[in-house]
PDB file of C-alpha atoms and ligand atoms in Angstrom:
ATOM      1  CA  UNK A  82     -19.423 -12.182  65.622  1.00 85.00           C
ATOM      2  CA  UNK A  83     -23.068 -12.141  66.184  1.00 94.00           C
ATOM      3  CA  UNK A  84     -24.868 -14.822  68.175  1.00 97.00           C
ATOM      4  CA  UNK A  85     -29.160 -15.089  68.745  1.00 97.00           C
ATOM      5  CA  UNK A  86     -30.648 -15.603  71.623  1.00 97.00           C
ATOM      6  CA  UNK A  87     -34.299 -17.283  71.625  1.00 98.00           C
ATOM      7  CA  UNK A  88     -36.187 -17.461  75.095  1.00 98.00           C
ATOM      8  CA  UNK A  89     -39.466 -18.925  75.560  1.00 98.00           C
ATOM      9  CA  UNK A  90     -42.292 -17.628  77.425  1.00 98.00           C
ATOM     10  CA  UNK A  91     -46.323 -18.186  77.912  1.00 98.00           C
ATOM     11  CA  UNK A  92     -48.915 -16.037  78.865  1.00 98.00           C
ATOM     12  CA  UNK A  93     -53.501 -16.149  78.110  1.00 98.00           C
ATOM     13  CA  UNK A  94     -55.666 -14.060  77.442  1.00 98.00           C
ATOM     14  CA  UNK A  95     -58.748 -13.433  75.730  1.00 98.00           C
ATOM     15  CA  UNK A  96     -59.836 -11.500  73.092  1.00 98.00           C
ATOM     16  CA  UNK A  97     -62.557 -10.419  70.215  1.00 98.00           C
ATOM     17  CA  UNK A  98     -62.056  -9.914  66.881  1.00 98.00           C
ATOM     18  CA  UNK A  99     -64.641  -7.044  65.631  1.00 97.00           C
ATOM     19  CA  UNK A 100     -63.981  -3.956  64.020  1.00 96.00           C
ATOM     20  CA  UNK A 101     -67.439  -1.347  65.267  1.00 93.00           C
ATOM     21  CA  UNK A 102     -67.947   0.741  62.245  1.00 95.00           C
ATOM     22  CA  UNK A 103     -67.643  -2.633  59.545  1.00 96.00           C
ATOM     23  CA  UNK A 104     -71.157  -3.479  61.548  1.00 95.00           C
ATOM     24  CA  UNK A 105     -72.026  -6.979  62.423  1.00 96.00           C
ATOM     25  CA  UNK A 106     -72.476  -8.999  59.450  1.00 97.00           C
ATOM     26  CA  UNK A 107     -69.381  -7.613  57.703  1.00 97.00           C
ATOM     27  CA  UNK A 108     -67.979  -8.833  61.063  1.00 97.00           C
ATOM     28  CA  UNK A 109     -68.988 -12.396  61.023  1.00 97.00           C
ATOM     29  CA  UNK A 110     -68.238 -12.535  57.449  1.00 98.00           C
ATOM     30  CA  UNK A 111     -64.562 -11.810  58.030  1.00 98.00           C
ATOM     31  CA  UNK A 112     -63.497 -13.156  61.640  1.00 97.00           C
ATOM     32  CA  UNK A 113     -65.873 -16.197  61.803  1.00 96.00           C
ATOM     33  CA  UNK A 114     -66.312 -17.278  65.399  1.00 95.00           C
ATOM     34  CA  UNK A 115     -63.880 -15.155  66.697  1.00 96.00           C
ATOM     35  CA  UNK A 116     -66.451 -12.457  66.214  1.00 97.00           C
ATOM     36  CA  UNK A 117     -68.418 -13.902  68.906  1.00 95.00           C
ATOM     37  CA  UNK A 118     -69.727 -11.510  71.423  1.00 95.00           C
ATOM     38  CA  UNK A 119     -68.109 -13.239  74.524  1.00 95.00           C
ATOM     39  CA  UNK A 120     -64.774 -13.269  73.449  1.00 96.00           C
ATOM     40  CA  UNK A 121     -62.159 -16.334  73.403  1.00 97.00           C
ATOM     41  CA  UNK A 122     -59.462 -17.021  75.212  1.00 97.00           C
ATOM     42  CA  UNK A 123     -55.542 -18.675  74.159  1.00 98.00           C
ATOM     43  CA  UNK A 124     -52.759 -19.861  75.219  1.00 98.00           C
ATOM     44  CA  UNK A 125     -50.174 -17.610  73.717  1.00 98.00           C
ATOM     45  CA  UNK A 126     -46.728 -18.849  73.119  1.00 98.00           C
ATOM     46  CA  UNK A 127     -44.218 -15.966  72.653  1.00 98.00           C
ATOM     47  CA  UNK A 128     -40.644 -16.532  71.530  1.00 98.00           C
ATOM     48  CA  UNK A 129     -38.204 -13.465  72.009  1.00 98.00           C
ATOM     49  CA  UNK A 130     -34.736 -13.575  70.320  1.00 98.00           C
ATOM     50  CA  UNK A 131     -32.298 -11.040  70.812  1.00 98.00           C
ATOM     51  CA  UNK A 132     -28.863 -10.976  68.842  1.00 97.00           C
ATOM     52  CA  UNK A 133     -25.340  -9.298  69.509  1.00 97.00           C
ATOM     53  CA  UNK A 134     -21.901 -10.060  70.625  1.00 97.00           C
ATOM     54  CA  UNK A 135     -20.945 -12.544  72.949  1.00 96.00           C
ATOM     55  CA  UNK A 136     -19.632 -10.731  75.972  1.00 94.00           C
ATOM     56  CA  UNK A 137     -15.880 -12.173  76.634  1.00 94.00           C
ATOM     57  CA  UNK A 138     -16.546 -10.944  80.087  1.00 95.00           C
ATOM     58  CA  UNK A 139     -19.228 -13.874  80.467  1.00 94.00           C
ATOM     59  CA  UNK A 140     -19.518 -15.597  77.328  1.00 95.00           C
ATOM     60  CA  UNK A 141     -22.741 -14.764  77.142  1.00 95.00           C
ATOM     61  CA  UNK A 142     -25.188 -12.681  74.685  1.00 96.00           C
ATOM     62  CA  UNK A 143     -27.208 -11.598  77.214  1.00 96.00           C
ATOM     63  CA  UNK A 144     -28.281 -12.254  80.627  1.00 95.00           C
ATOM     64  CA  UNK A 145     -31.030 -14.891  81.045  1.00 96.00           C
ATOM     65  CA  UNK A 146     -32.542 -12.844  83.834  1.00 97.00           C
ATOM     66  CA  UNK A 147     -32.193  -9.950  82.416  1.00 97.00           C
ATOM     67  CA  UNK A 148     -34.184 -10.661  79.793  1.00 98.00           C
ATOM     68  CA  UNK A 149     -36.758 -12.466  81.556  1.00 98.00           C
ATOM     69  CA  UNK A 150     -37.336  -9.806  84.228  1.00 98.00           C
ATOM     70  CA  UNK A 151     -37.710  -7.039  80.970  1.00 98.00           C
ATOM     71  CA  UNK A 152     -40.417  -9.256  79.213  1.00 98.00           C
ATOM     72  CA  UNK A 153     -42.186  -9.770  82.518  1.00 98.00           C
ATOM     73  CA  UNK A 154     -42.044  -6.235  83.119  1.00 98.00           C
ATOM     74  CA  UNK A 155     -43.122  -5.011  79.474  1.00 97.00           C
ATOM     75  CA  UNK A 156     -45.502  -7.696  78.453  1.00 98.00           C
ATOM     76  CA  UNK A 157     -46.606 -10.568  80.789  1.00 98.00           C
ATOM     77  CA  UNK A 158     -47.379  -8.063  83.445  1.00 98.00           C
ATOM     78  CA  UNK A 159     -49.776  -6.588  81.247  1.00 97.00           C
ATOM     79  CA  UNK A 160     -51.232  -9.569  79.079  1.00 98.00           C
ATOM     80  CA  UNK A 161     -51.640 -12.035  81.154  1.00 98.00           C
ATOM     81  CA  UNK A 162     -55.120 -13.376  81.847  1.00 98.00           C
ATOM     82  CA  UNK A 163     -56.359  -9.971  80.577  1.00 98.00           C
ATOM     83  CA  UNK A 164     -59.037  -9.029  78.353  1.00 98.00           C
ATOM     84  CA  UNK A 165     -57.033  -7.802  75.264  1.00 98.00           C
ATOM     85  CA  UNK A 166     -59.727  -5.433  74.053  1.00 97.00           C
ATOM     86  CA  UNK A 167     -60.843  -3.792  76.910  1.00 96.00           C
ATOM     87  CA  UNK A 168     -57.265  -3.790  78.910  1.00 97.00           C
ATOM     88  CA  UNK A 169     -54.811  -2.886  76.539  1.00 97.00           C
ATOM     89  CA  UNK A 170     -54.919   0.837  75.489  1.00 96.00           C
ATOM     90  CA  UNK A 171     -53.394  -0.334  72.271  1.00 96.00           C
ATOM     91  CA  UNK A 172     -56.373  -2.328  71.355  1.00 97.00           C
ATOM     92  CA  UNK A 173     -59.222  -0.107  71.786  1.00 93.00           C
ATOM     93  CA  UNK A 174     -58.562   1.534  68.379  1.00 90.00           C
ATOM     94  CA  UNK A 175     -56.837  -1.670  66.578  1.00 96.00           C
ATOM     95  CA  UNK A 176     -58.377  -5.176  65.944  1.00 98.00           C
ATOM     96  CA  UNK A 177     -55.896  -7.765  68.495  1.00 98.00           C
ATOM     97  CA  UNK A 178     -55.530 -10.074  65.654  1.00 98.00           C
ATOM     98  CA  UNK A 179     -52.177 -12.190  66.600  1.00 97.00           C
ATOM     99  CA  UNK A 180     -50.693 -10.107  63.868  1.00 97.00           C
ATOM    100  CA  UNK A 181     -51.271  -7.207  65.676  1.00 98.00           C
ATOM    101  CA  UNK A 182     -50.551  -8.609  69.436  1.00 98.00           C
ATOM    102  CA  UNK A 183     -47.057  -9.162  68.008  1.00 98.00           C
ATOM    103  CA  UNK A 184     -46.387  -6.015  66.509  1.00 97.00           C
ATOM    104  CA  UNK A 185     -47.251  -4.378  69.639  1.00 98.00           C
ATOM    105  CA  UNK A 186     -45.244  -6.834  71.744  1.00 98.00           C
ATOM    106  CA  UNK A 187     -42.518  -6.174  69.381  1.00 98.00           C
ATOM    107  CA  UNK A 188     -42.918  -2.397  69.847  1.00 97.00           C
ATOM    108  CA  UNK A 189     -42.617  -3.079  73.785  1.00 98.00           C
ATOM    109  CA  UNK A 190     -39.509  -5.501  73.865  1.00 98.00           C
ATOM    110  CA  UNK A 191     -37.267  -2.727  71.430  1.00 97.00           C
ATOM    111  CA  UNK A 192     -35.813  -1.178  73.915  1.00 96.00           C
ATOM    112  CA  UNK A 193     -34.253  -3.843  75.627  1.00 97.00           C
ATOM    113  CA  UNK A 194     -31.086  -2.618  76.830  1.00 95.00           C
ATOM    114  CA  UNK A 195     -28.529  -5.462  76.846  1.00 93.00           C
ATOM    115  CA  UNK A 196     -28.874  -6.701  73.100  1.00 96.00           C
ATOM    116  CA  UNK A 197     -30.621  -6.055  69.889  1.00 97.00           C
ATOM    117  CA  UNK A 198     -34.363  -7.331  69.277  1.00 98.00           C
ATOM    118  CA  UNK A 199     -34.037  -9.688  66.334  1.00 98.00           C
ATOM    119  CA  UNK A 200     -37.613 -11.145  66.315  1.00 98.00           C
ATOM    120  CA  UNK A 201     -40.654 -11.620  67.960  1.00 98.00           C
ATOM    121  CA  UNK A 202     -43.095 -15.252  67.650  1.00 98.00           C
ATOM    122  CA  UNK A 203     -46.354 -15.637  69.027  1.00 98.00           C
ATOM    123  CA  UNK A 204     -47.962 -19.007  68.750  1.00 98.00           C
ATOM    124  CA  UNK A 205     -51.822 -18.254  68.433  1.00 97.00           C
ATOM    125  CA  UNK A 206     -52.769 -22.194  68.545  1.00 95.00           C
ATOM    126  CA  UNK A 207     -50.611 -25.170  67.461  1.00 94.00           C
ATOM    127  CA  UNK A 208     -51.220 -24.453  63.563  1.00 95.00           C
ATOM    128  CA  UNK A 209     -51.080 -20.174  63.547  1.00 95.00           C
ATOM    129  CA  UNK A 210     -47.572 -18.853  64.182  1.00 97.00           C
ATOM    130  CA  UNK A 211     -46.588 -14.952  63.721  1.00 98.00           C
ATOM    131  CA  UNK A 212     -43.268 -13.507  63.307  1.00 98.00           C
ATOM    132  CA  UNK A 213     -42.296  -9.924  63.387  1.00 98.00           C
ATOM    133  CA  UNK A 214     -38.569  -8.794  63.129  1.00 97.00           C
ATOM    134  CA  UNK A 215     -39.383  -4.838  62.784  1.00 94.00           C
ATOM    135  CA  UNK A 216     -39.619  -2.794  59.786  1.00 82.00           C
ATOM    136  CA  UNK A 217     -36.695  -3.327  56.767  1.00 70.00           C
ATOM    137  CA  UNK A 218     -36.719  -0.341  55.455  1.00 59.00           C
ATOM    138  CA  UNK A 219     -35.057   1.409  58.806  1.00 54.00           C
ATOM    139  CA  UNK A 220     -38.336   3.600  59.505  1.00 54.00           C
ATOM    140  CA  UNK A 221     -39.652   3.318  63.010  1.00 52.00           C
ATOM    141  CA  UNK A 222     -42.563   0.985  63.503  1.00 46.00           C
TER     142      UNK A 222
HETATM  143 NI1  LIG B 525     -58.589 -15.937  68.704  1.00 52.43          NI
END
């Protein structure tokens, strides 16, 4: 009997979306104003759900803290109010498109030790949401 788990955490940065060698009008063609030089900044909204038992010990999935202290540890520590392209090592070679920022938070949270990652949400604004639940096929991501 398998039972998900959905916390709810929050954490801004900024970021640009440019890829060097398309040049700059290829740039501006494809990310719009998010090419701008400067950077923007959001207010990310990341949902984390882990699934497994429910411990008869405690009735619970997973521990509350637990979880919370891993994500602060793996990702908020790291992401928040950061510059995503020039502060995460991930990012120097790969666009941070939201796709891309959950992937790698994805990537960060598998190893949680006290339940399976399910999924990963990021809310990029109130109308752009991204979901990542790992690759199907069984192949490391
Ligand atoms: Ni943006």
């Amino acid at each position: 009997m398998t039972i998900q788990l959905t916390r709810r955490y929050s954490f801004a940065a900024a970021h640009r979306l440019h890829i060097p060698r398309l040049g700059e009008e290829e740039n501006r063609r494809i990310y719009g104003k998010c090419n701008n030089p400067y950077g923007h900044g959001h207010n990310y909204v990341l949902e984390v759900t882990v699934s497994g038992p429910v411990d008869p010990a405690t009735g619970m999935v997973a521990h509350l803290g637990e979880l919370d202290h891993f994500v602060e540890r793996e990702v908020l520590e790291a992401f928040d109010h950061k510059n995503l392209n020039e502060e995460i090592a991930a990012f120097r070679e790969r666009v941070p498109t939201t796709e891309n920022l959950c992937i790698e938070i994805y990537n960060r949270l598998r190893s949680f030790p006290a339940a399976r990652l399910a999924r990963v949400r990021l809310e990029e604004t109130s109308l752009n949401t991204f979901e990542y639940s790992g690759e199907t096929d069984g192949s490391p991501s």
